mmCIF file of C-alpha atoms and ligand atoms in Angstrom:
data_model
loop_
_atom_site.group_PDB
_atom_site.id
_atom_site.type_symbol
_atom_site.label_atom_id
_atom_site.label_comp_id
_atom_site.label_asym_id
_atom_site.label_seq_id
_atom_site.Cartn_x
_atom_site.Cartn_y
_atom_site.Cartn_z
ATOM 1 C CA MET S 1 113.973 115.165 122.522
ATOM 2 C CA SER S 2 114.461 114.889 126.245
ATOM 3 C CA GLY S 3 117.323 112.357 126.315
ATOM 4 C CA VAL S 4 115.108 109.978 128.248
ATOM 5 C CA HIS S 5 116.466 106.487 128.941
ATOM 6 C CA ILE S 6 115.411 103.687 131.279
ATOM 7 C CA ASP S 7 117.326 100.528 132.093
ATOM 8 C CA ARG S 8 114.395 98.161 132.520
ATOM 9 C CA LEU S 9 110.742 98.202 131.461
ATOM 10 C CA LEU S 10 108.254 95.670 132.823
ATOM 11 C CA VAL S 11 105.211 95.242 130.567
ATOM 12 C CA ILE S 12 102.304 93.470 132.272
ATOM 13 C CA GLY S 13 99.965 92.366 129.458
ATOM 14 C CA VAL S 14 102.060 91.997 126.301
ATOM 15 C CA GLY S 15 99.321 92.488 123.728
ATOM 16 C CA LEU S 16 98.643 95.047 121.018
ATOM 17 C CA ILE S 17 99.121 98.076 123.281
ATOM 18 C CA GLY S 18 101.885 96.812 125.612
ATOM 19 C CA GLY S 19 103.785 95.058 122.817
ATOM 20 C CA SER S 20 103.606 98.116 120.564
ATOM 21 C CA PHE S 21 104.835 100.381 123.380
ATOM 22 C CA ALA S 22 107.784 98.027 123.989
ATOM 23 C CA MET S 23 108.634 97.910 120.266
ATOM 24 C CA ALA S 24 108.383 101.676 119.841
ATOM 25 C CA LEU S 25 110.675 102.322 122.827
ATOM 26 C CA ARG S 26 113.160 99.735 121.637
ATOM 27 C CA ASN S 27 113.181 101.287 118.147
ATOM 28 C CA ALA S 28 113.758 104.689 119.719
ATOM 29 C CA GLY S 29 116.725 103.272 121.680
ATOM 30 C CA VAL S 30 115.456 104.563 125.015
ATOM 31 C CA VAL S 31 115.185 101.298 126.946
ATOM 32 C CA GLY S 32 117.697 98.655 128.063
ATOM 33 C CA GLU S 33 115.913 95.419 128.939
ATOM 34 C CA ILE S 34 112.206 94.718 128.378
ATOM 35 C CA VAL S 35 110.558 92.077 130.548
ATOM 36 C CA GLY S 36 107.065 90.804 129.730
ATOM 37 C CA ALA S 37 104.496 89.387 132.141
ATOM 38 C CA GLY S 38 101.116 87.828 131.504
ATOM 39 C CA ARG S 39 99.060 84.698 131.926
ATOM 40 C CA SER S 40 99.654 82.663 128.811
ATOM 41 C CA LEU S 41 103.039 81.149 128.137
ATOM 42 C CA GLU S 42 102.299 80.958 124.424
ATOM 43 C CA ASN S 43 101.804 84.722 124.028
ATOM 44 C CA LEU S 44 104.935 85.531 126.061
ATOM 45 C CA GLU S 45 107.098 83.002 124.188
ATOM 46 C CA ARG S 46 105.870 84.540 120.952
ATOM 47 C CA GLY S 47 106.822 87.966 122.363
ATOM 48 C CA VAL S 48 110.423 86.805 122.824
ATOM 49 C CA GLU S 49 110.422 85.167 119.379
ATOM 50 C CA LEU S 50 109.280 88.442 117.777
ATOM 51 C CA GLY S 51 111.862 90.444 119.738
ATOM 52 C CA VAL S 52 109.133 92.480 121.450
ATOM 53 C CA ILE S 53 110.390 91.477 124.918
ATOM 54 C CA ASP S 54 113.791 90.141 126.007
ATOM 55 C CA ARG S 55 112.433 87.675 128.555
ATOM 56 C CA TYR S 56 109.254 86.936 130.466
ATOM 57 C CA THR S 57 107.814 85.851 133.768
ATOM 58 C CA LEU S 58 104.458 84.421 134.802
ATOM 59 C CA ASP S 59 104.881 85.936 138.275
ATOM 60 C CA PHE S 60 106.062 89.529 138.098
ATOM 61 C CA SER S 61 106.444 90.150 141.861
ATOM 62 C CA ASP S 62 110.233 89.765 141.787
ATOM 63 C CA GLU S 63 110.559 92.062 138.761
ATOM 64 C CA VAL S 64 108.736 95.017 140.339
ATOM 65 C CA GLY S 65 111.680 96.252 142.435
ATOM 66 C CA LYS S 66 114.099 95.844 139.518
ATOM 67 C CA SER S 67 112.049 97.831 136.975
ATOM 68 C CA ASP S 68 112.288 101.566 136.348
ATOM 69 C CA VAL S 69 108.867 101.629 134.719
ATOM 70 C CA ILE S 70 105.953 99.203 135.084
ATOM 71 C CA PHE S 71 103.504 99.467 132.188
ATOM 72 C CA VAL S 72 100.141 97.790 132.823
ATOM 73 C CA SER S 73 98.314 96.996 129.591
ATOM 74 C CA THR S 74 95.830 94.258 130.430
ATOM 75 C CA PRO S 75 92.049 94.563 130.001
ATOM 76 C CA VAL S 76 90.950 97.207 132.522
ATOM 77 C CA LEU S 77 89.076 94.962 134.980
ATOM 78 C CA ALA S 78 92.305 93.021 135.618
ATOM 79 C CA THR S 79 94.113 96.209 136.673
ATOM 80 C CA ASP S 80 92.856 96.300 140.255
ATOM 81 C CA PHE S 81 94.243 92.841 141.016
ATOM 82 C CA ILE S 82 97.533 93.715 139.299
ATOM 83 C CA PHE S 83 97.899 96.956 141.290
ATOM 84 C CA GLN S 84 97.212 94.995 144.457
ATOM 85 C CA LYS S 85 99.927 92.499 143.535
ATOM 86 C CA ILE S 86 102.388 95.309 142.714
ATOM 87 C CA SER S 87 101.577 96.960 146.056
ATOM 88 C CA LEU S 88 102.682 93.800 147.879
ATOM 89 C CA ALA S 89 106.102 93.964 146.171
ATOM 90 C CA ASN S 90 108.909 96.490 146.431
ATOM 91 C CA TYR S 91 107.363 99.163 144.143
ATOM 92 C CA HIS S 92 108.461 102.461 145.699
ATOM 93 C CA ASN S 93 111.358 103.124 143.326
ATOM 94 C CA SER S 94 109.408 102.323 140.153
ATOM 95 C CA VAL S 95 107.164 104.535 138.077
ATOM 96 C CA ILE S 96 103.871 102.743 137.457
ATOM 97 C CA THR S 97 101.671 103.609 134.507
ATOM 98 C CA ASP S 98 98.843 102.059 132.530
ATOM 99 C CA ALA S 99 97.210 102.346 129.121
ATOM 100 C CA GLY S 100 93.601 101.529 130.018
ATOM 101 C CA SER S 101 90.788 103.100 128.031
ATOM 102 C CA VAL S 102 89.067 104.232 131.251
ATOM 103 C CA LYS S 103 90.927 106.457 133.695
ATOM 104 C CA GLY S 104 88.796 107.472 136.717
ATOM 105 C CA SER S 105 88.374 103.996 138.198
ATOM 106 C CA ILE S 106 92.004 103.047 137.439
ATOM 107 C CA ILE S 107 93.189 106.080 139.404
ATOM 108 C CA GLN S 108 90.851 105.145 142.289
ATOM 109 C CA SER S 109 92.304 101.654 142.212
ATOM 110 C CA ALA S 110 95.882 103.032 142.348
ATOM 111 C CA GLU S 111 94.890 105.224 145.309
ATOM 112 C CA ARG S 112 93.442 102.178 147.093
ATOM 113 C CA HIS S 113 96.578 100.097 146.660
ATOM 114 C CA PHE S 114 99.625 102.388 146.565
ATOM 115 C CA ASP S 115 100.766 104.343 149.621
ATOM 116 C CA TRP S 116 99.081 107.701 150.163
ATOM 117 C CA GLY S 117 102.347 109.607 149.640
ATOM 118 C CA PHE S 118 103.505 107.577 146.625
ATOM 119 C CA GLN S 119 104.355 109.936 143.765
ATOM 120 C CA GLY S 120 105.111 107.395 141.053
ATOM 121 C CA PHE S 121 101.742 106.584 139.477
ATOM 122 C CA VAL S 122 100.848 108.223 136.154
ATOM 123 C CA ALA S 123 97.717 107.079 134.296
ATOM 124 C CA ALA S 124 97.660 107.415 130.504
ATOM 125 C CA HIS S 125 95.615 106.403 127.483
ATOM 126 C CA PRO S 126 96.990 106.169 123.941
ATOM 127 C CA ILE S 127 94.324 107.148 121.406
ATOM 128 C CA ALA S 128 95.586 104.537 118.999
ATOM 129 C CA GLY S 129 94.695 100.951 118.380
ATOM 130 C CA ARG S 130 92.999 98.493 116.156
ATOM 131 C CA GLU S 131 90.662 95.520 116.393
ATOM 132 C CA ASN S 132 93.418 92.863 116.595
ATOM 133 C CA SER S 133 94.833 91.701 119.904
ATOM 134 C CA GLY S 134 97.739 89.796 121.429
ATOM 135 C CA VAL S 135 101.454 90.232 120.825
ATOM 136 C CA ASN S 136 101.134 89.172 117.172
ATOM 137 C CA ALA S 137 99.200 92.406 116.532
ATOM 138 C CA ALA S 138 101.896 94.655 118.070
ATOM 139 C CA THR S 139 103.779 97.071 115.796
ATOM 140 C CA GLY S 140 106.498 99.625 116.451
ATOM 141 C CA ASP S 141 104.678 102.418 114.630
ATOM 142 C CA LEU S 142 101.248 102.131 116.264
ATOM 143 C CA TYR S 143 101.689 105.418 118.138
ATOM 144 C CA ASP S 144 103.337 107.483 115.408
ATOM 145 C CA GLY S 145 101.638 110.875 115.357
ATOM 146 C CA LYS S 146 98.782 109.585 117.552
ATOM 147 C CA ARG S 147 97.628 111.267 120.728
ATOM 148 C CA THR S 148 98.346 109.917 124.176
ATOM 149 C CA ILE S 149 96.414 111.499 127.016
ATOM 150 C CA ILE S 150 97.994 111.606 130.449
ATOM 151 C CA THR S 151 95.463 111.995 133.270
ATOM 152 C CA PRO S 152 97.522 113.055 136.289
ATOM 153 C CA SER S 153 96.284 112.355 139.806
ATOM 154 C CA ARG S 154 97.551 113.264 143.257
ATOM 155 C CA GLN S 155 99.980 110.305 143.075
ATOM 156 C CA SER S 156 101.581 111.671 139.889
ATOM 157 C CA GLY S 157 104.715 113.505 140.980
ATOM 158 C CA GLU S 158 106.370 115.890 138.538
ATOM 159 C CA GLU S 159 109.379 113.646 137.916
ATOM 160 C CA ALA S 160 107.240 110.557 137.231
ATOM 161 C CA THR S 161 104.881 112.515 134.972
ATOM 162 C CA ASP S 162 107.833 113.924 132.992
ATOM 163 C CA LEU S 163 109.255 110.433 132.549
ATOM 164 C CA ILE S 164 105.980 108.980 131.239
ATOM 165 C CA ARG S 165 105.424 112.001 128.989
ATOM 166 C CA ASN S 166 108.931 111.606 127.538
ATOM 167 C CA LEU S 167 108.544 107.869 126.998
ATOM 168 C CA TRP S 168 105.292 108.362 125.088
ATOM 169 C CA PHE S 169 106.960 111.118 123.111
ATOM 170 C CA ALA S 170 109.826 108.744 122.292
ATOM 171 C CA ALA S 171 107.223 106.148 121.242
ATOM 172 C CA GLY S 172 106.013 108.625 118.601
ATOM 173 C CA SER S 173 102.995 110.082 120.379
ATOM 174 C CA VAL S 174 101.706 113.599 120.683
ATOM 175 C CA VAL S 175 101.183 113.873 124.432
ATOM 176 C CA THR S 176 98.467 115.959 126.090
ATOM 177 C CA GLU S 177 97.020 116.088 129.601
ATOM 178 C CA MET S 178 93.419 115.983 130.758
ATOM 179 C CA ASN S 179 91.432 115.512 133.920
ATOM 180 C CA ALA S 180 90.367 111.830 134.262
ATOM 181 C CA ASP S 181 86.618 112.564 134.565
ATOM 182 C CA THR S 182 86.661 114.746 131.462
ATOM 183 C CA HIS S 183 88.604 112.019 129.639
ATOM 184 C CA ASP S 184 86.082 109.328 130.605
ATOM 185 C CA GLN S 185 83.121 111.468 129.521
ATOM 186 C CA LEU S 186 84.644 112.441 126.173
ATOM 187 C CA VAL S 187 85.910 108.996 125.159
ATOM 188 C CA SER S 188 82.568 107.431 126.087
ATOM 189 C CA ALA S 189 81.100 109.408 123.155
ATOM 190 C CA SER S 190 84.008 109.340 120.706
ATOM 191 C CA SER S 191 85.353 105.802 121.243
ATOM 192 C CA HIS S 192 83.242 103.640 123.535
ATOM 193 C CA LEU S 193 79.880 104.464 121.890
ATOM 194 C CA PRO S 194 81.054 103.645 118.305
ATOM 195 C CA HIS S 195 82.358 100.263 119.475
ATOM 196 C CA LEU S 196 79.070 99.460 121.206
ATOM 197 C CA VAL S 197 77.075 100.587 118.188
ATOM 198 C CA ALA S 198 79.183 98.305 115.948
ATOM 199 C CA PHE S 199 78.727 95.355 118.355
ATOM 200 C CA GLY S 200 74.998 96.186 118.532
ATOM 201 C CA LEU S 201 74.534 96.295 114.769
ATOM 202 C CA VAL S 202 76.308 93.000 114.081
ATOM 203 C CA ASN S 203 74.532 91.369 117.018
ATOM 204 C CA TYR S 204 71.216 92.582 115.532
ATOM 205 C CA ILE S 205 72.003 91.115 112.105
ATOM 206 C CA ALA S 206 73.272 87.870 113.698
ATOM 207 C CA ASN S 207 69.872 87.527 115.409
ATOM 208 C CA HIS S 208 67.879 88.601 112.342
ATOM 209 C CA SER S 209 65.277 86.127 111.093
ATOM 210 C CA ARG S 210 67.108 86.095 107.721
ATOM 211 C CA SER S 211 70.577 86.554 109.144
ATOM 212 C CA ALA S 212 72.490 84.360 106.672
ATOM 213 C CA GLU S 213 70.969 86.129 103.671
ATOM 214 C CA CYS S 214 71.681 89.565 105.209
ATOM 215 C CA PHE S 215 75.362 88.684 105.698
ATOM 216 C CA ASP S 216 75.423 87.241 102.212
ATOM 217 C CA LEU S 217 74.322 90.563 100.738
ATOM 218 C CA ALA S 218 76.535 92.722 102.990
ATOM 219 C CA ALA S 219 78.955 94.828 100.953
ATOM 220 C CA ALA S 220 82.149 96.724 101.819
ATOM 221 C CA GLY S 221 80.171 99.474 103.586
ATOM 222 C CA PHE S 222 78.865 96.973 106.133
ATOM 223 C CA TYR S 223 82.365 95.716 106.884
ATOM 224 C CA ASP S 224 83.847 99.254 106.982
ATOM 225 C CA PHE S 225 81.212 100.327 109.454
ATOM 226 C CA THR S 226 81.513 97.234 111.651
ATOM 227 C CA ARG S 227 85.307 96.680 111.573
ATOM 228 C CA ILE S 228 85.581 97.418 115.286
ATOM 229 C CA ALA S 229 82.950 94.771 116.137
ATOM 230 C CA SER S 230 85.869 92.334 115.652
ATOM 231 C CA SER S 231 87.561 93.849 118.733
ATOM 232 C CA ASP S 232 88.159 91.721 121.818
ATOM 233 C CA PRO S 233 84.843 91.225 123.714
ATOM 234 C CA ILE S 234 86.663 90.898 127.073
ATOM 235 C CA MET S 235 88.381 94.247 126.614
ATOM 236 C CA TRP S 236 85.088 95.934 125.673
ATOM 237 C CA ARG S 237 83.115 94.189 128.409
ATOM 238 C CA ASP S 238 85.620 95.609 130.922
ATOM 239 C CA ILE S 239 85.484 99.132 129.466
ATOM 240 C CA SER S 240 81.660 99.053 129.418
ATOM 241 C CA LEU S 241 81.487 98.058 133.070
ATOM 242 C CA LEU S 242 84.160 100.475 134.313
ATOM 243 C CA ASN S 243 82.780 103.501 132.449
ATOM 244 C CA SER S 244 79.124 102.483 132.663
ATOM 245 C CA GLU S 245 77.658 105.799 133.828
ATOM 246 C CA SER S 246 79.035 107.828 130.909
ATOM 247 C CA ILE S 247 78.441 105.020 128.426
ATOM 248 C CA VAL S 248 74.788 104.544 129.400
ATOM 249 C CA ARG S 249 74.237 108.321 129.092
ATOM 250 C CA GLU S 250 75.768 108.369 125.594
ATOM 251 C CA LEU S 251 73.857 105.243 124.498
ATOM 252 C CA MET S 252 70.565 106.861 125.608
ATOM 253 C CA GLY S 253 71.475 110.053 123.729
ATOM 254 C CA TYR S 254 72.252 108.014 120.641
ATOM 255 C CA ILE S 255 68.992 106.034 120.916
ATOM 256 C CA ASP S 256 67.155 109.393 121.103
ATOM 257 C CA ARG S 257 68.746 110.462 117.805
ATOM 258 C CA LEU S 258 67.805 107.109 116.221
ATOM 259 C CA GLU S 259 64.221 107.582 117.431
ATOM 260 C CA VAL S 260 64.120 111.029 115.809
ATOM 261 C CA LEU S 261 65.333 109.528 112.512
ATOM 262 C CA THR S 262 62.916 106.578 112.811
ATOM 263 C CA SER S 263 59.929 108.854 113.257
ATOM 264 C CA GLN S 264 61.020 111.169 110.398
ATOM 265 C CA ILE S 265 61.230 108.144 108.087
ATOM 266 C CA ALA S 266 57.920 106.661 109.350
ATOM 267 C CA GLN S 267 56.196 110.011 108.679
ATOM 268 C CA GLY S 268 57.737 110.233 105.209
ATOM 269 C CA ASP S 269 59.274 113.609 106.119
ATOM 270 C CA GLY S 270 61.934 113.716 103.389
ATOM 271 C CA ALA S 271 63.164 117.222 104.245
ATOM 272 C CA ALA S 272 63.758 116.275 107.879
ATOM 273 C CA VAL S 273 65.524 113.027 106.917
ATOM 274 C CA GLU S 274 67.734 114.947 104.498
ATOM 275 C CA ASP S 275 68.571 117.586 107.135
ATOM 276 C CA PHE S 276 69.409 114.865 109.663
ATOM 277 C CA MET S 277 71.814 113.244 107.217
ATOM 278 C CA LYS S 278 73.272 116.598 106.091
ATOM 279 C CA VAL S 279 74.256 117.430 109.671
ATOM 280 C CA ALA S 280 76.061 114.073 109.929
ATOM 281 C CA LYS S 281 77.777 114.330 106.528
ATOM 282 C CA THR S 282 78.881 117.959 106.943
ATOM 283 C CA SER S 283 80.197 117.301 110.404
ATOM 284 C CA ARG S 284 82.126 114.151 109.406
ATOM 285 C CA ASP S 285 83.602 115.759 106.268
ATOM 286 C CA HIS S 286 84.663 118.860 108.211
ATOM 287 C CA HIS S 287 86.404 116.912 110.986
ATOM 288 C CA LEU S 288 88.090 114.524 108.542
ATOM 289 C CA ARG S 289 89.474 117.532 106.612
ATOM 290 C CA LYS S 290 90.677 119.100 109.850
ATOM 291 C CA ARG S 291 92.475 115.878 110.855
ATOM 292 C CA SER S 292 94.262 115.577 107.538
ATOM 293 C CA GLN S 293 95.615 119.158 107.710
HETATM 294 P P1 LIG K 301 95.353 92.663 124.155
HETATM 295 O O1 LIG K 301 96.000 92.759 122.841
HETATM 296 O O2 LIG K 301 94.320 91.625 124.400
HETATM 297 O O3 LIG K 301 96.495 92.539 125.255
HETATM 298 C C1 LIG K 301 96.227 92.359 126.606
HETATM 299 C C2 LIG K 301 97.235 91.389 127.151
HETATM 300 O O4 LIG K 301 96.976 91.287 128.554
HETATM 301 C C3 LIG K 301 97.092 90.016 126.547
HETATM 302 O O5 LIG K 301 98.243 89.741 125.806
HETATM 303 C C4 LIG K 301 96.918 89.091 127.747
HETATM 304 O O6 LIG K 301 97.921 88.116 127.697
HETATM 305 C C5 LIG K 301 97.194 89.929 128.956
HETATM 306 N N1 LIG K 301 96.265 89.692 130.058
HETATM 307 C C6 LIG K 301 94.933 89.606 130.022
HETATM 308 N N2 LIG K 301 94.448 89.447 131.249
HETATM 309 C C7 LIG K 301 95.509 89.414 132.075
HETATM 310 C C8 LIG K 301 95.662 89.243 133.459
HETATM 311 N N3 LIG K 301 94.608 89.077 134.253
HETATM 312 N N4 LIG K 301 96.911 89.260 133.986
HETATM 313 C C9 LIG K 301 97.988 89.423 133.194
HETATM 314 N N5 LIG K 301 97.905 89.584 131.851
HETATM 315 C C10 LIG K 301 96.675 89.570 131.327
HETATM 316 O O7 LIG K 301 94.645 94.056 124.545
HETATM 317 P P2 LIG K 301 95.117 95.515 124.109
HETATM 318 O O8 LIG K 301 94.340 95.915 122.917
HETATM 319 O O9 LIG K 301 96.581 95.572 124.083
HETATM 320 O O10 LIG K 301 94.538 96.376 125.320
HETATM 321 C C11 LIG K 301 95.265 96.496 126.523
HETATM 322 C C12 LIG K 301 94.786 97.710 127.302
HETATM 323 O O11 LIG K 301 94.940 98.867 126.478
HETATM 324 C C13 LIG K 301 93.304 97.667 127.695
HETATM 325 O O12 LIG K 301 93.189 98.148 129.002
HETATM 326 C C14 LIG K 301 92.626 98.613 126.740
HETATM 327 O O13 LIG K 301 91.537 99.261 127.375
HETATM 328 C C15 LIG K 301 93.736 99.602 126.408
HETATM 329 N N6 LIG K 301 93.657 100.193 125.076
HETATM 330 C C16 LIG K 301 93.331 99.425 123.985
HETATM 331 C C17 LIG K 301 93.283 100.011 122.724
HETATM 332 C C18 LIG K 301 92.918 99.190 121.505
HETATM 333 O O14 LIG K 301 92.522 99.750 120.470
HETATM 334 N N7 LIG K 301 93.060 97.897 121.516
HETATM 335 C C19 LIG K 301 93.577 101.380 122.559
HETATM 336 C C20 LIG K 301 93.937 102.120 123.687
HETATM 337 C C21 LIG K 301 93.982 101.523 124.944
HETATM 338 P P3 LIG K 301 97.642 86.630 128.116
HETATM 339 O O15 LIG K 301 97.354 85.936 126.839
HETATM 340 O O16 LIG K 301 98.921 86.237 128.740
HETATM 341 O O17 LIG K 301 96.472 86.607 129.053
#
């Protein structure tokens, strides 16, 4: 361990991701005071009640200059406004980071708002989560053994990057680094596409002419497959819009594969259907085995 310690953490957006980060750092004993900021009083009061944050504010401007680290964990479309607000406060001695699921446009937003020479912005994305949101969903072990990807930019000085890396490490994460464009392309296939497919499937059944009967007959497999369709629509709307180019490319690729399967089934080509499914099964089984090792 690096012996990392910060006196004050400001979490803007105390939900699943921000609340869990706060809890993990508190459990690790690497943070003094944790201040929460957000829009709804109810969520922030609950955060204090649960011991996730020590106190809260609805206007974080005054807290910026007093915080060693500012962790932005709101839905991604809100980030630009938040960075703008931070940039109007006394931010130069703080390290600013975020946990958004899209990185390229967040980095562009930081470059628009923070001074050209500022070396204290480090973008990151924890590859951990679940479909529940708000501070009630936060848990101190969310990041245990899970990957967090840091996507450094020209505003990420060495000292700031080390601090964010060490905090994620203290939160339980395995930390790696990646270029933001590569990150956005890869997660559009591995994370964003599955969420959209789950939303698409449930939306299709909800609009089905015999929708109620379909849901009535749905078994565990349906709910396993569509668990992530219960995720927050605002969060996924924001991700879809901010990573639209990669997401549209992956959706088109996926539709192509569905068209291949559709035509194999329509033609009654059993061998082709079986091969199609074998590729999927073998690949899933292999990667699941690899993960568990
Ligand atoms: P969440 O549970 O909904 O938490 C977001 C929090 O942000 C809410 O508590 C909300 O509090 C606050 N908020 C929303 N809009 C705001 C605004 N304009 N200004 C200030 N606060 C605002 O969402 P989450 O799952 O933690 O996701 C947070 C971020 O992490 C997103 O950018 C997401 O892309 C990223 N992420 C999510 C996951 C996942 O699986 N969920 C995984 C990795 C990364 P109020 O009630 O006060 O508005």
